[in-house]
PDB file of C-alpha atoms in Angstrom:
ATOM      1  CA  MET A   1     -11.920 118.892 -49.414  1.00  0.00           C
ATOM      2  CA  ALA A   2     -12.627 118.325 -45.728  1.00  0.00           C
ATOM      3  CA  ASN A   3     -10.370 119.857 -43.124  1.00  0.00           C
ATOM      4  CA  SER A   4      -9.636 117.325 -40.345  1.00  0.00           C
ATOM      5  CA  VAL A   5      -9.745 120.029 -37.630  1.00  0.00           C
ATOM      6  CA  CYS A   6     -12.875 121.830 -38.845  1.00  0.00           C
ATOM      7  CA  SER A   7     -15.860 121.057 -36.621  1.00  0.00           C
ATOM      8  CA  SER A   8     -18.274 122.151 -39.382  1.00  0.00           C
ATOM      9  CA  CYS A   9     -16.689 119.649 -41.765  1.00  0.00           C
ATOM     10  CA  THR A  10     -16.888 116.805 -39.266  1.00  0.00           C
ATOM     11  CA  SER A  11     -20.526 117.736 -38.505  1.00  0.00           C
ATOM     12  CA  ALA A  12     -21.333 117.865 -42.240  1.00  0.00           C
ATOM     13  CA  LEU A  13     -22.594 121.460 -41.946  1.00  0.00           C
ATOM     14  CA  ASP A  14     -22.883 123.461 -45.161  1.00  0.00           C
ATOM     15  CA  HIS A  15     -20.141 126.091 -44.897  1.00  0.00           C
ATOM     16  CA  CYS A  16     -17.212 127.690 -46.681  1.00  0.00           C
ATOM     17  CA  HIS A  17     -13.607 128.098 -45.558  1.00  0.00           C
ATOM     18  CA  GLY A  18     -13.155 131.234 -47.651  1.00  0.00           C
ATOM     19  CA  THR A  19     -13.777 134.865 -46.784  1.00  0.00           C
ATOM     20  CA  LEU A  20     -16.792 136.593 -48.296  1.00  0.00           C
ATOM     21  CA  VAL A  21     -15.877 140.005 -49.735  1.00  0.00           C
ATOM     22  CA  GLU A  22     -18.653 142.593 -50.066  1.00  0.00           C
ATOM     23  CA  HIS A  23     -18.221 145.315 -52.681  1.00  0.00           C
ATOM     24  CA  ALA A  24     -19.610 148.864 -52.765  1.00  0.00           C
ATOM     25  CA  ASP A  25     -22.198 147.864 -55.383  1.00  0.00           C
ATOM     26  CA  ARG A  26     -23.408 145.080 -53.023  1.00  0.00           C
ATOM     27  CA  SER A  27     -21.924 142.317 -55.159  1.00  0.00           C
ATOM     28  CA  VAL A  28     -19.958 139.633 -53.320  1.00  0.00           C
ATOM     29  CA  GLU A  29     -17.148 137.229 -54.041  1.00  0.00           C
ATOM     30  CA  CYS A  30     -15.382 134.566 -52.040  1.00  0.00           C
ATOM     31  CA  THR A  31     -11.671 133.915 -51.609  1.00  0.00           C
ATOM     32  CA  ASP A  32     -12.318 130.169 -51.992  1.00  0.00           C
ATOM     33  CA  ALA A  33     -12.251 129.382 -55.713  1.00  0.00           C
ATOM     34  CA  ASP A  34     -14.538 126.370 -55.169  1.00  0.00           C
ATOM     35  CA  CYS A  35     -17.284 128.380 -53.415  1.00  0.00           C
ATOM     36  CA  LEU A  36     -20.545 128.491 -55.377  1.00  0.00           C
ATOM     37  CA  ASP A  37     -22.946 129.801 -52.697  1.00  0.00           C
ATOM     38  CA  PHE A  38     -22.243 133.322 -51.454  1.00  0.00           C
ATOM     39  CA  ALA A  39     -24.725 133.290 -48.565  1.00  0.00           C
ATOM     40  CA  HIS A  40     -23.466 135.119 -45.469  1.00  0.00           C
ATOM     41  CA  ALA A  41     -24.508 132.226 -43.235  1.00  0.00           C
ATOM     42  CA  ARG A  42     -22.018 129.895 -44.951  1.00  0.00           C
ATOM     43  CA  HIS A  43     -19.033 132.165 -44.265  1.00  0.00           C
ATOM     44  CA  THR A  44     -17.329 132.696 -40.919  1.00  0.00           C
ATOM     45  CA  PHE A  45     -15.507 135.761 -42.220  1.00  0.00           C
ATOM     46  CA  VAL A  46     -17.198 138.596 -44.144  1.00  0.00           C
ATOM     47  CA  VAL A  47     -15.233 141.762 -44.992  1.00  0.00           C
ATOM     48  CA  ASP A  48     -15.827 145.011 -46.821  1.00  0.00           C
ATOM     49  CA  CYS A  49     -13.686 145.283 -49.962  1.00  0.00           C
ATOM     50  CA  GLY A  50     -12.266 148.598 -48.732  1.00  0.00           C
ATOM     51  CA  ASP A  51     -10.692 146.763 -45.783  1.00  0.00           C
ATOM     52  CA  ILE A  52      -8.603 144.464 -47.976  1.00  0.00           C
ATOM     53  CA  ALA A  53      -4.857 145.155 -48.023  1.00  0.00           C
ATOM     54  CA  GLY A  54      -4.140 147.134 -51.160  1.00  0.00           C
ATOM     55  CA  GLY A  55      -7.788 148.161 -51.412  1.00  0.00           C
ATOM     56  CA  CYS A  56     -10.278 147.350 -54.115  1.00  0.00           C
ATOM     57  CA  ARG A  57     -10.827 149.091 -57.408  1.00  0.00           C
ATOM     58  CA  CYS A  58     -14.506 149.616 -56.595  1.00  0.00           C
ATOM     59  CA  ALA A  59     -13.824 151.280 -53.224  1.00  0.00           C
ATOM     60  CA  SER A  60     -13.839 155.050 -53.168  1.00  0.00           C
ATOM     61  CA  THR A  61     -10.355 156.529 -52.994  1.00  0.00           C
ATOM     62  CA  GLU A  62     -11.573 159.920 -51.740  1.00  0.00           C
ATOM     63  CA  PRO A  63     -13.609 160.095 -48.548  1.00  0.00           C
ATOM     64  CA  THR A  64     -16.855 162.021 -48.787  1.00  0.00           C
ATOM     65  CA  ARG A  65     -16.559 165.379 -47.046  1.00  0.00           C
ATOM     66  CA  LEU A  66     -19.494 167.250 -45.634  1.00  0.00           C
ATOM     67  CA  HIS A  67     -19.329 171.029 -45.803  1.00  0.00           C
ATOM     68  CA  ARG A  68     -21.088 173.104 -43.173  1.00  0.00           C
ATOM     69  CA  THR A  69     -22.778 176.210 -44.456  1.00  0.00           C
ATOM     70  CA  GLY A  70     -23.954 179.219 -42.456  1.00  0.00           C
TER      71      GLY A  70
END
């Protein structure tokens, strides 16, 4: 469905109005249920799943800690 204020829609550019979500395992999904092409170039917004409110089940809950020895 075309958005009357979207310049990409009026220019007939291939794009998506959803947000592309990248997961820790490098898989992606889009917030637009009708999106079938998950290319970065089609999405204005791309976020890491760990940045989503409430988090993501694939995101690490414990930060990795480096221990200095010696």
